Short mmCIF file of C-alpha atoms in Angstrom, two decimals:
data_model
loop_
_atom_site.label_atom_id
_atom_site.label_comp_id
_atom_site.label_asym_id
_atom_site.label_seq_id
_atom_site.Cartn_x
_atom_site.Cartn_y
_atom_site.Cartn_z
CA MET D 155 0.00 0.00 0.00
CA VAL D 156 1.39 3.35 -1.02
CA GLU D 157 1.97 5.89 1.72
CA ILE D 158 0.61 9.31 0.85
CA ASN D 159 2.71 12.03 2.42
CA LYS D 160 3.94 15.53 1.72
CA GLU D 161 7.01 14.29 -0.17
CA LEU D 162 4.91 12.19 -2.54
CA ILE D 163 2.53 15.08 -3.23
CA GLU D 164 5.48 17.36 -3.95
CA LYS D 165 7.01 14.79 -6.27
CA VAL D 166 3.73 14.36 -8.18
CA ALA D 167 3.35 18.16 -8.41
CA LYS D 168 6.85 18.49 -9.85
CA LEU D 169 6.16 15.81 -12.45
CA SER D 170 2.90 17.62 -13.30
CA ASN D 171 4.73 20.95 -13.75
CA LEU D 172 2.68 22.48 -10.94
CA LYS D 173 3.96 24.50 -8.02
CA LEU D 174 1.60 24.10 -5.09
CA THR D 175 1.16 26.48 -2.19
CA GLU D 176 1.62 25.08 1.30
CA GLU D 177 -2.15 25.09 1.69
CA GLU D 178 -2.73 23.25 -1.62
CA THR D 179 -0.13 20.61 -0.69
CA LYS D 180 -1.92 19.92 2.58
CA LYS D 181 -5.32 19.79 0.92
CA PHE D 182 -4.18 17.46 -1.87
CA GLU D 183 -2.46 15.18 0.64
CA LYS D 184 -5.77 14.81 2.50
CA ASP D 185 -7.76 14.41 -0.75
CA PHE D 186 -5.34 11.80 -2.12
CA LYS D 187 -5.65 9.76 1.06
CA GLU D 188 -9.45 9.78 0.89
CA ILE D 189 -9.67 9.17 -2.84
CA LEU D 190 -7.09 6.36 -2.98
CA ASN D 191 -8.61 4.77 0.08
CA ALA D 192 -11.97 4.61 -1.68
CA PHE D 193 -10.27 3.27 -4.84
CA LYS D 194 -8.64 0.42 -2.88
CA VAL D 195 -11.75 -1.62 -3.66
CA LEU D 196 -10.15 -2.40 -7.06
CA ASP D 197 -7.50 -4.49 -5.27
CA GLU D 198 -9.99 -7.33 -4.87
CA VAL D 199 -10.58 -7.74 -8.63
CA ASP D 200 -8.52 -10.50 -10.22
CA VAL D 201 -7.39 -9.27 -13.63
CA SER D 202 -4.59 -11.78 -14.19
CA LYS D 203 -6.34 -13.19 -17.25
CA VAL D 204 -7.89 -9.97 -18.51
CA GLU D 205 -6.68 -7.77 -21.38
CA SER D 206 -6.73 -3.98 -21.11
CA SER D 207 -9.39 -1.93 -22.88
CA PHE D 208 -7.67 1.23 -24.03
CA ARG D 209 -10.81 1.96 -26.05
CA PRO D 210 -14.36 0.73 -25.35
CA PHE D 211 -15.13 0.05 -28.97
CA GLU D 212 -13.04 -0.72 -31.99
CA GLU D 213 -11.65 2.35 -33.66
CA ARG D 214 -9.53 2.69 -36.71
CA ASN D 215 -7.33 5.45 -37.94
CA HIS D 216 -8.75 7.13 -40.98
CA LEU D 217 -6.14 8.98 -42.94
CA ARG D 218 -7.19 11.67 -45.34
CA GLU D 219 -6.14 11.56 -48.97
CA ASP D 220 -2.68 12.96 -49.50
CA ILE D 221 -3.85 16.04 -51.34
CA VAL D 222 -2.84 19.65 -50.90
CA ARG D 223 -5.39 21.71 -49.03
CA GLU D 224 -5.57 25.14 -47.53
CA SER D 225 -3.44 25.34 -44.41
CA LEU D 226 -3.92 27.58 -41.40
CA LYS D 227 -3.47 31.16 -42.52
CA ASP D 228 -1.10 32.24 -39.77
CA PRO D 229 -0.43 29.74 -37.00
CA LEU D 230 1.56 32.38 -35.13
CA ALA D 231 -1.14 35.05 -35.30
CA GLN D 232 -2.12 34.57 -31.68
CA ILE D 233 1.38 33.95 -30.36
CA LYS D 234 3.14 36.59 -28.31
CA ASN D 235 6.52 34.89 -28.01
CA LYS D 236 7.81 34.50 -31.57
CA GLU D 237 10.79 35.39 -33.71
CA ASN D 238 11.31 34.96 -37.48
CA ASN D 239 8.23 32.73 -37.89
CA PHE D 240 9.24 30.47 -35.00
CA PHE D 241 7.76 29.90 -31.57
CA LYS D 242 10.08 31.37 -29.00
CA ALA D 243 10.40 29.09 -25.99
CA PRO D 244 12.14 29.62 -22.67
CA ARG D 245 15.71 28.34 -22.60
CA THR D 246 16.15 24.64 -21.89
CA VAL D 247 19.61 24.70 -20.31
CA MET K 400 -40.62 31.30 -30.84
CA ILE K 401 -38.38 33.99 -32.26
CA ASP K 402 -36.58 33.54 -35.57
CA ASP K 403 -34.62 36.72 -36.21
CA PRO K 404 -30.87 36.22 -35.56
CA GLU K 405 -30.45 39.66 -33.96
CA GLU K 406 -33.36 39.02 -31.63
CA ILE K 407 -31.91 35.60 -30.77
CA PHE K 408 -28.51 37.07 -29.90
CA ALA K 409 -30.24 39.70 -27.72
CA GLU K 410 -32.31 36.98 -26.04
CA CYS K 411 -29.20 34.87 -25.33
CA LYS K 412 -27.44 37.87 -23.80
CA LYS K 413 -30.47 38.58 -21.64
CA ILE K 414 -30.64 34.97 -20.44
CA ASN K 415 -26.89 35.03 -19.82
CA GLU K 416 -27.13 38.03 -17.49
CA LYS K 417 -29.33 36.06 -15.13
CA TYR K 418 -28.10 32.46 -15.60
CA ASN K 419 -24.43 32.56 -16.85
CA TYR K 420 -24.84 29.96 -19.63
CA PHE K 421 -22.45 31.44 -22.20
CA THR K 422 -18.73 32.05 -22.35
CA GLU K 423 -19.41 33.99 -25.55
CA VAL K 424 -22.54 34.93 -27.50
CA GLY K 425 -21.76 35.39 -31.19
CA GLN K 426 -21.94 33.87 -34.63
CA GLY K 427 -19.47 31.23 -35.74
CA ALA K 428 -17.79 31.60 -39.12
CA GLY K 429 -19.02 30.04 -42.34
CA ASP K 430 -22.72 29.58 -41.58
CA SER K 431 -24.16 30.23 -45.02
CA ASN K 432 -24.94 26.82 -46.47
CA LYS K 433 -28.31 25.49 -47.48
CA GLY K 434 -29.32 22.12 -46.12
CA MET K 435 -31.61 20.13 -43.93
CA LEU K 436 -30.68 22.14 -40.82
CA ASN K 437 -31.56 25.58 -42.18
CA GLY K 438 -33.09 27.76 -39.49
CA LEU K 439 -31.59 25.70 -36.66
CA TYR K 440 -29.50 27.60 -34.11
CA ILE K 441 -26.86 25.68 -32.22
CA THR K 442 -24.87 26.47 -29.12
CA VAL K 443 -21.55 24.68 -28.68
CA LYS K 444 -19.93 23.58 -25.43
CA ASP K 445 -16.81 25.64 -24.89
CA ASN K 446 -14.46 22.64 -25.20
CA ILE K 447 -15.37 22.22 -28.89
CA CYS K 448 -13.69 24.43 -31.49
CA VAL K 449 -15.72 26.86 -33.57
CA LYS K 450 -13.94 29.16 -36.00
CA ALA K 451 -13.94 32.83 -34.93
CA LEU K 452 -15.21 32.16 -31.39
CA ASP K 453 -12.91 31.71 -28.40
CA ALA K 454 -12.46 28.10 -27.26
CA THR K 455 -11.38 28.02 -23.63
CA ALA K 456 -13.01 24.85 -22.20
CA SER K 457 -13.96 27.37 -19.47
CA SER K 458 -10.34 27.52 -18.34
CA LYS K 459 -8.30 30.64 -17.71
CA ILE K 460 -5.23 28.96 -19.22
CA LEU K 461 -6.94 28.98 -22.65
CA LYS K 462 -8.20 32.58 -22.46
CA GLY K 463 -7.71 34.30 -25.77
CA TYR K 464 -7.41 31.12 -27.85
CA MET K 465 -9.48 31.50 -30.99
CA PRO K 466 -9.37 28.47 -33.32
CA GLU K 467 -8.91 29.02 -37.04
CA PHE K 468 -11.04 25.96 -37.81
CA ASN K 469 -14.29 24.23 -36.97
CA ALA K 470 -14.43 20.89 -35.18
CA THR K 471 -15.49 18.21 -37.68
CA ALA K 472 -18.80 17.61 -35.89
CA ILE K 473 -19.61 21.33 -36.06
CA GLN K 474 -18.46 21.73 -39.67
CA ARG K 475 -20.84 18.94 -40.68
CA LEU K 476 -23.75 20.82 -39.08
CA LEU K 477 -22.73 24.09 -40.74
CA ASN K 478 -22.63 22.25 -44.06
CA GLN K 479 -26.31 21.47 -43.52
CA GLY K 480 -27.20 25.08 -42.82
CA ALA K 481 -27.13 25.28 -39.00
CA THR K 482 -25.99 28.54 -37.39
CA VAL K 483 -23.70 28.70 -34.35
CA ILE K 484 -24.85 31.38 -31.90
CA GLY K 485 -22.46 30.96 -29.01
CA LYS K 486 -20.26 28.88 -26.72
CA THR K 487 -21.62 27.42 -23.50
CA VAL K 488 -19.91 27.29 -20.12
CA CYS K 489 -18.78 24.00 -18.56
CA ASP K 490 -16.70 22.74 -15.67
CA GLU K 491 -13.06 23.53 -16.49
CA PHE K 492 -12.13 20.95 -19.20
CA GLY K 493 -15.24 19.00 -18.15
CA PHE K 494 -13.87 18.29 -14.66
CA GLY K 495 -17.05 18.24 -12.59
CA SER K 496 -20.54 16.93 -11.95
CA PHE K 497 -22.25 20.19 -10.96
CA ASN K 498 -20.64 22.84 -13.18
CA THR K 499 -19.40 24.60 -10.06
CA ASN K 500 -15.75 23.85 -11.04
CA VAL K 501 -15.58 26.56 -13.71
CA GLY K 502 -12.12 27.95 -14.40
CA LEU K 503 -10.72 31.00 -12.63
CA ASP K 504 -12.65 34.15 -13.69
CA PHE K 505 -15.62 32.20 -15.13
CA LYS K 506 -19.17 32.45 -13.80
CA ILE K 507 -21.07 29.43 -12.48
CA PRO K 508 -24.33 28.70 -14.35
CA LYS K 509 -27.64 28.55 -12.45
CA ASN K 510 -30.42 26.01 -12.79
CA PRO K 511 -33.19 27.23 -15.16
CA VAL K 512 -35.92 25.97 -12.82
CA ASP K 513 -34.47 27.29 -9.53
CA VAL K 514 -31.52 29.70 -9.51
CA THR K 515 -30.42 28.60 -6.04
CA ARG K 516 -29.56 25.19 -7.52
CA VAL K 517 -26.79 23.92 -9.81
CA THR K 518 -27.31 23.02 -13.47
CA GLY K 519 -25.29 19.86 -13.11
CA GLY K 520 -22.15 19.33 -15.12
CA SER K 521 -20.03 19.43 -16.85
CA SER K 522 -22.21 20.65 -19.76
CA GLY K 523 -24.26 22.98 -17.52
CA GLY K 524 -24.52 25.94 -19.87
CA ALA K 525 -25.65 23.67 -22.71
CA ALA K 526 -28.45 22.15 -20.59
CA GLY K 527 -29.58 25.51 -19.22
CA ILE K 528 -29.89 27.26 -22.58
CA THR K 529 -31.64 24.21 -24.03
CA ALA K 530 -34.28 24.50 -21.31
CA LEU K 531 -34.81 28.25 -21.76
CA ALA K 532 -34.34 28.81 -25.51
CA ASN K 533 -37.47 30.22 -27.11
CA PHE K 534 -36.11 29.70 -30.62
CA ARG K 535 -35.29 26.61 -32.72
CA HIS K 536 -32.22 25.31 -30.90
CA VAL K 537 -30.15 22.28 -30.01
CA ALA K 538 -27.00 22.29 -27.89
CA ILE K 539 -23.86 20.44 -28.93
CA ALA K 540 -22.21 19.16 -25.78
CA GLU K 541 -19.75 16.46 -24.75
CA SER K 542 -19.69 13.65 -22.19
CA THR K 543 -16.70 11.90 -20.65
CA GLY K 544 -18.30 10.34 -17.57
CA GLY K 545 -21.80 11.85 -17.44
CA SER K 546 -21.34 15.45 -18.56
CA ILE K 547 -24.36 15.37 -20.88
CA GLU K 548 -26.71 13.12 -18.91
CA CYS K 549 -26.35 14.74 -15.48
CA PRO K 550 -27.07 18.35 -16.49
CA ALA K 551 -29.85 17.17 -18.82
CA ALA K 552 -31.51 15.43 -15.85
CA PHE K 553 -31.07 18.40 -13.50
CA CYS K 554 -32.34 20.95 -16.05
CA GLY K 555 -35.20 18.88 -17.51
CA VAL K 556 -34.02 18.40 -21.11
CA VAL K 557 -33.08 15.42 -23.28
CA GLY K 558 -29.33 14.69 -23.29
CA PHE K 559 -27.95 12.13 -25.72
CA CYS K 560 -24.51 10.60 -26.04
CA PRO K 561 -23.73 8.32 -29.04
CA THR K 562 -21.54 5.22 -29.34
CA TYR K 563 -17.92 6.04 -28.61
CA GLY K 564 -16.08 7.02 -31.79
CA LEU K 565 -19.14 7.48 -33.98
CA VAL K 566 -18.84 11.26 -33.98
CA SER K 567 -15.43 12.68 -34.81
CA ARG K 568 -13.47 14.17 -31.93
CA TYR K 569 -11.37 16.35 -34.23
CA GLY K 570 -11.54 19.85 -32.75
CA LEU K 571 -12.62 18.68 -29.31
CA ILE K 572 -10.31 19.91 -26.55
CA ASP K 573 -9.69 16.50 -25.08
CA TYR K 574 -10.19 15.54 -21.47
CA ALA K 575 -9.84 11.72 -21.80
CA ASN K 576 -9.64 10.42 -25.38
CA SER K 577 -10.89 6.92 -24.64
CA LEU K 578 -14.03 8.34 -23.02
CA ASP K 579 -14.83 11.67 -24.71
CA LYS K 580 -17.91 11.73 -26.94
CA ILE K 581 -19.64 14.68 -28.58
CA GLY K 582 -23.42 14.52 -28.12
CA ILE K 583 -26.61 16.57 -28.27
CA MET K 584 -29.19 18.19 -25.99
CA SER K 585 -32.67 19.29 -27.01
CA LYS K 586 -36.14 19.76 -25.60
CA LYS K 587 -37.62 16.89 -27.63
CA VAL K 588 -36.11 13.67 -28.99
CA ASP K 589 -37.24 14.38 -32.57
CA GLU K 590 -35.23 17.61 -32.65
CA MET K 591 -31.91 15.84 -32.14
CA ILE K 592 -32.25 12.96 -34.63
CA PRO K 593 -31.50 14.92 -37.85
CA VAL K 594 -28.65 16.69 -36.04
CA PHE K 595 -27.16 13.36 -35.02
CA ASN K 596 -27.45 11.97 -38.55
CA ALA K 597 -25.72 15.04 -39.96
CA MET K 598 -22.96 14.92 -37.36
CA ILE K 599 -21.77 11.32 -37.93
CA GLY K 600 -18.70 10.88 -40.08
CA GLN K 601 -15.64 12.75 -41.11
CA THR K 602 -14.69 15.73 -43.19
CA ILE K 603 -11.27 16.03 -44.72
CA CYS K 604 -9.26 15.64 -41.53
CA SER K 605 -7.35 12.55 -40.51
CA ASP K 606 -9.04 11.15 -37.50
CA SER K 607 -9.72 8.06 -35.49
CA THR K 608 -13.39 7.18 -35.60
CA VAL K 609 -15.61 4.20 -36.30
CA VAL K 610 -16.83 6.16 -39.27
CA ASP K 611 -17.00 3.11 -41.52
CA GLN K 612 -19.78 1.84 -39.27
CA ARG K 613 -23.24 3.37 -39.12
CA PRO K 614 -25.97 3.11 -36.48
CA LYS K 615 -28.03 -0.02 -37.08
CA GLU K 616 -31.52 0.16 -38.57
CA PHE K 617 -34.32 -0.56 -36.13
CA LYS K 618 -37.83 -1.74 -36.93
CA PRO K 619 -40.25 -0.85 -34.09
CA ARG K 620 -41.41 -3.83 -32.02
CA LYS K 621 -42.21 -4.52 -28.38
CA LEU K 622 -39.01 -3.96 -26.40
CA LYS K 623 -37.44 -5.94 -23.62
CA VAL K 624 -36.31 -3.50 -20.95
CA GLY K 625 -34.02 -4.21 -17.99
CA ILE K 626 -34.17 -1.98 -14.92
CA ILE K 627 -30.80 -1.95 -13.21
CA LYS K 628 -31.61 -3.01 -9.66
CA GLU K 629 -28.51 -1.51 -8.04
CA SER K 630 -29.49 1.92 -9.36
CA LEU K 631 -32.72 1.94 -7.38
CA LYS K 632 -30.96 2.20 -4.04
CA GLY K 633 -30.26 5.59 -2.50
CA MET K 634 -32.61 7.73 -4.59
CA ASP K 635 -34.10 10.81 -2.97
CA SER K 636 -37.88 10.67 -2.47
CA HIS K 637 -38.82 12.87 -5.44
CA VAL K 638 -36.62 10.87 -7.84
CA GLU K 639 -38.00 7.62 -6.43
CA LYS K 640 -41.61 8.73 -6.91
CA GLU K 641 -41.08 9.77 -10.55
CA ILE K 642 -39.00 6.67 -11.40
CA THR K 643 -41.57 4.31 -9.86
CA ARG K 644 -44.42 5.94 -11.75
CA THR K 645 -42.48 5.77 -15.02
CA ILE K 646 -41.55 2.10 -14.56
CA ASN K 647 -45.19 1.22 -13.87
CA ALA K 648 -46.28 3.04 -17.01
CA LEU K 649 -43.53 1.36 -19.05
CA LYS K 650 -44.73 -2.07 -17.97
CA LYS K 651 -47.88 -1.51 -20.04
CA ILE K 652 -45.98 -1.03 -23.29
CA ALA K 653 -42.79 -3.08 -22.88
CA ASN K 654 -41.54 -6.27 -21.25
CA VAL K 655 -39.87 -4.91 -18.13
CA GLU K 656 -37.67 -6.95 -15.79
CA GLU K 657 -35.17 -6.18 -13.03
CA VAL K 658 -31.55 -6.94 -13.89
CA ASN K 659 -28.30 -6.86 -11.94
CA LEU K 660 -25.14 -4.94 -12.77
CA PRO K 661 -23.16 -5.49 -9.56
CA PHE K 662 -19.61 -5.37 -10.94
CA THR K 663 -20.04 -2.02 -12.66
CA PHE K 664 -21.68 -0.51 -9.61
CA LYS K 665 -18.93 -1.61 -7.30
CA TYR K 666 -15.92 -0.79 -9.46
CA GLY K 667 -17.15 1.83 -11.95
CA ILE K 668 -16.16 4.97 -10.04
CA PRO K 669 -12.49 4.12 -9.32
CA THR K 670 -12.09 2.64 -12.80
CA TYR K 671 -13.49 5.75 -14.42
CA TYR K 672 -11.51 8.24 -12.34
CA LEU K 673 -8.19 6.41 -12.74
CA ILE K 674 -8.53 6.18 -16.52
CA ALA K 675 -9.99 9.66 -17.00
CA THR K 676 -7.41 11.46 -14.86
CA SER K 677 -4.52 9.47 -16.35
CA GLU K 678 -5.54 10.50 -19.83
CA ALA K 679 -6.27 14.08 -18.71
CA SER K 680 -2.84 14.48 -17.17
CA THR K 681 -1.17 13.79 -20.50
CA ASN K 682 -3.71 15.71 -22.58
CA LEU K 683 -3.32 18.83 -20.49
CA ALA K 684 0.48 18.74 -20.69
CA LYS K 685 0.28 20.79 -23.90
CA LEU K 686 -1.29 23.66 -21.98
CA CYS K 687 1.78 25.49 -20.80
CA GLY K 688 1.64 29.01 -22.22
CA MET K 689 3.23 28.29 -25.59
CA ARG K 690 0.78 27.51 -28.38
CA TYR K 691 -2.64 28.10 -26.87
CA GLY K 692 -4.24 30.77 -24.73
CA ILE K 693 -2.44 32.57 -21.91
CA GLN K 694 1.16 33.48 -22.61
CA GLY K 695 3.75 35.00 -20.31
CA ASP K 696 7.23 36.40 -20.71
CA VAL K 697 9.65 33.65 -21.77
CA GLU K 698 12.78 35.74 -21.23
CA GLN K 699 14.91 35.13 -18.14
CA LYS K 700 13.15 31.86 -17.31
CA THR K 701 14.02 28.23 -17.77
CA PHE K 702 11.75 25.80 -19.56
CA ASN K 703 10.29 24.22 -16.44
CA GLU K 704 10.05 27.48 -14.49
CA TYR K 705 8.00 29.09 -17.24
CA PHE K 706 5.62 26.16 -17.77
CA THR K 707 5.17 25.58 -14.05
CA GLU K 708 4.44 29.25 -13.39
CA ILE K 709 1.82 29.49 -16.16
CA ARG K 710 0.11 26.23 -15.19
CA SER K 711 0.07 26.95 -11.45
CA ALA K 712 -1.41 30.41 -11.88
CA ASN K 713 -4.07 29.51 -14.45
CA PHE K 714 -5.48 26.04 -13.71
CA GLY K 715 -8.31 25.89 -11.16
CA GLU K 716 -8.24 23.63 -8.13
CA GLU K 717 -10.07 20.63 -9.59
CA ALA K 718 -7.96 20.75 -12.76
CA LYS K 719 -4.84 20.60 -10.60
CA ARG K 720 -6.29 17.77 -8.53
CA ARG K 721 -7.11 15.65 -11.60
CA ILE K 722 -3.77 16.34 -13.29
CA MET K 723 -2.04 15.28 -10.06
CA LEU K 724 -4.17 12.13 -9.65
CA GLY K 725 -3.54 11.10 -13.24
CA THR K 726 0.18 11.81 -13.00
CA PHE K 727 0.30 9.67 -9.85
CA ALA K 728 -1.67 6.81 -11.46
CA ARG K 729 0.81 6.68 -14.36
CA MET K 730 3.97 7.16 -12.28
CA SER K 731 6.73 4.58 -12.41
CA GLY K 732 6.02 2.03 -9.70
CA TYR K 733 2.28 2.79 -9.54
CA ARG K 734 1.25 2.52 -13.19
CA ASP K 735 0.43 -1.18 -13.16
CA ALA K 736 -1.43 -1.03 -9.86
CA TYR K 737 -3.60 1.93 -10.82
CA TYR K 738 -3.83 2.90 -14.48
CA ILE K 739 -3.26 -0.49 -16.13
CA LYS K 740 -5.39 -2.22 -13.52
CA ALA K 741 -8.26 0.18 -14.28
CA THR K 742 -8.03 -0.49 -18.03
CA LYS K 743 -8.41 -4.22 -17.31
CA VAL K 744 -11.34 -3.74 -14.94
CA ARG K 745 -12.88 -1.67 -17.73
CA THR K 746 -12.83 -4.77 -19.95
CA LEU K 747 -14.89 -6.63 -17.34
CA ILE K 748 -17.33 -3.72 -17.07
CA ILE K 749 -17.84 -3.71 -20.85
CA GLN K 750 -18.43 -7.48 -20.73
CA GLU K 751 -21.03 -7.08 -18.00
CA TYR K 752 -23.06 -4.72 -20.20
CA LYS K 753 -22.57 -6.87 -23.32
CA LYS K 754 -23.96 -9.89 -21.50
CA LEU K 755 -27.13 -8.04 -20.52
CA PHE K 756 -27.63 -6.78 -24.05
CA GLN K 757 -27.78 -10.38 -25.28
CA LYS K 758 -31.11 -10.56 -23.49
CA TYR K 759 -32.38 -6.98 -23.23
CA ASP K 760 -32.95 -4.25 -25.82
CA VAL K 761 -32.66 -1.35 -23.42
CA LEU K 762 -31.30 -0.91 -19.90
CA ILE K 763 -32.70 1.84 -17.69
CA SER K 764 -31.86 3.56 -14.40
CA PRO K 765 -32.39 6.96 -12.87
CA THR K 766 -29.85 9.37 -14.44
CA MET K 767 -28.94 10.91 -11.09
CA PRO K 768 -30.00 9.60 -7.66
CA ILE K 769 -30.88 13.14 -6.53
CA VAL K 770 -32.53 16.28 -7.88
CA ALA K 771 -30.30 19.29 -8.63
CA PRO K 772 -28.69 20.22 -5.30
CA LYS K 773 -28.41 23.76 -3.96
CA PHE K 774 -25.08 25.56 -4.31
CA GLU K 775 -24.41 25.45 -0.58
CA GLU K 776 -25.02 21.68 -0.51
CA VAL K 777 -22.41 21.12 -3.23
CA LYS K 778 -19.87 23.27 -1.35
CA LYS K 779 -19.96 20.84 1.58
CA LEU K 780 -18.97 17.81 -0.52
CA THR K 781 -15.40 16.48 -0.38
CA PRO K 782 -13.74 15.53 -3.70
CA ILE K 783 -14.47 11.81 -3.23
CA GLN K 784 -18.12 12.55 -2.33
CA ASN K 785 -18.28 14.60 -5.51
CA TYR K 786 -16.87 11.74 -7.60
CA MET K 787 -19.39 9.30 -6.09
CA MET K 788 -22.22 11.39 -7.58
CA ASP K 789 -21.33 9.91 -10.98
CA ILE K 790 -22.17 6.36 -9.85
CA LEU K 791 -25.03 5.95 -12.36
CA THR K 792 -23.41 7.64 -15.35
CA VAL K 793 -19.82 6.32 -15.44
CA GLY K 794 -20.90 2.80 -16.50
CA PRO K 795 -22.30 3.55 -19.97
CA ASN K 796 -19.46 6.02 -20.54
CA LEU K 797 -16.80 3.41 -19.71
CA ALA K 798 -18.58 0.91 -21.98
CA GLY K 799 -18.91 3.51 -24.77
CA ILE K 800 -22.54 2.54 -25.38
CA PRO K 801 -25.18 4.98 -26.61
CA HIS K 802 -27.24 6.40 -23.77
CA ALA K 803 -29.50 9.32 -22.98
CA SER K 804 -31.28 11.07 -20.15
CA ILE K 805 -34.91 11.97 -20.73
CA PRO K 806 -37.09 14.10 -18.44
CA ILE K 807 -39.87 12.12 -16.73
CA HIS K 808 -41.11 14.42 -13.93
CA LYS K 809 -44.76 15.42 -13.94
CA SER K 810 -44.30 18.00 -11.18
CA GLY K 811 -41.59 19.58 -9.05
CA LEU K 812 -37.89 19.63 -9.91
CA PRO K 813 -36.65 17.86 -13.07
CA VAL K 814 -35.89 14.12 -12.91
CA GLY K 815 -34.18 12.17 -15.67
CA LEU K 816 -34.49 8.54 -16.70
CA MET K 817 -31.34 7.15 -18.30
CA ALA K 818 -31.68 4.63 -21.13
CA MET K 819 -28.83 2.64 -22.66
CA THR K 820 -28.53 0.36 -25.69
CA GLU K 821 -25.84 -1.81 -27.28
CA HIS K 822 -23.10 -0.18 -29.41
CA LEU K 823 -24.47 1.37 -32.63
CA GLU K 824 -28.11 0.91 -31.57
CA GLU K 825 -28.89 4.62 -31.51
CA ASN K 826 -32.07 4.14 -33.55
CA LYS K 827 -33.45 1.68 -31.01
CA LEU K 828 -32.56 4.16 -28.26
CA PHE K 829 -34.38 7.03 -30.02
CA HIS K 830 -37.43 4.79 -30.48
CA PHE K 831 -37.45 3.98 -26.76
CA LEU K 832 -36.94 7.63 -25.75
CA LYS K 833 -39.95 8.64 -27.83
CA LEU K 834 -42.05 6.02 -26.05
CA VAL K 835 -40.96 7.46 -22.69
CA GLU K 836 -41.73 10.96 -23.93
CA GLU K 837 -45.34 9.86 -24.52
CA LEU K 838 -45.86 8.25 -21.09
#
């Protein structure tokens, strides 16, 4: 059984690219405990011989014909951070 | 009934002042075709893209995002002459059962029957305007775990959700791809059928749909109806009274029997929330202040600092909670125990429905166990109590079967009956809904 504590909540927040306030961290710790406790009921289901359903109903990819069509007029029209027709992102290193 | 576009816009604005149903009232682009939907005005849930109208999914992080294209489902309606007249408010990205989880700076919609009560969610604005529109209107909404059925029941309108994959999701701001379905709300069943038929299929975009399959034909005959026994526990007295009366009336025109769906009732909620939040946590990763909506100053900041700052300041509380839950459920070390486990339990849930459909044409249950609660009652609920409210609606959504909520109350607050059929049996479902409408 996983132990829900402040460190875990902070780790999950970091992976989610979220910075939580002290108050939010406390609240989510409490919520996680309650929610995951209620979800524990799934432990009793034996799924050893069951396949996953990543979709409820068969779907297929439908590719359009490879023909030239009108593209977006100006994909950068609504972008504030741009330079020479490129998105301008924050530095990575 | 009014029919002048200017009068309709004015009417929508007036309704919006009192009830907060719209994120934007205005005409979508390209509404000049002639077809079978001429003269029909449609509102579109704010998580579906309409050219020239903002698409925010009622989230502050998407403020200012105006798509340059129409979602496929919407384009198909425009091709038949429908006119878009506005975008309707929802829980942020669809994350809610009462439409009280709107994004930061958005207004919470009020129930059309009693303004001290919620509309239900997440498609609350869509249900509210459907109830109050005094012009020819249907609402285009979307359900992931009950977002069409719940507000339809609380607001007293018909809310329909088709087989998963039958309507293109291109242009839908996704919450959980394996669950999201675009559907329809209207006052009467007959109003939504031509809209549904026009909406199925693709346009020119690449897409994943079951578009090569069509809803099956249905020749009217006496139906075999299963009432889900587990759903009859825990109803409030008004819901119980209306449901009992409806079942008794149904017995005169159909073969009605009680059936059991114990597995889905026990495991549906955790299965739904683990899958939905896992998918949401990846889908919402793209919302980071670069391509869509809110943008900050990228200078002097590192990659992660910038994204984290934008996301923390602009997602609402429930959005953060679901992103966190989904991230946790997919984390190394927990993925198999939570996310993968849930996808396997989902298989068993689908099988449980399939087995019943070998014997029954239609399954029914109340849509919601309660009538629309008051705002202060919803405030008292903890997150897990909130999630439990979806107990009746997550099943058909996990199974991807067509289902609908139809109003059945003869007096008092609205009550919805939910009906479900096997995959691709939309025509049988519509037939049944029309029978219920006549009861």
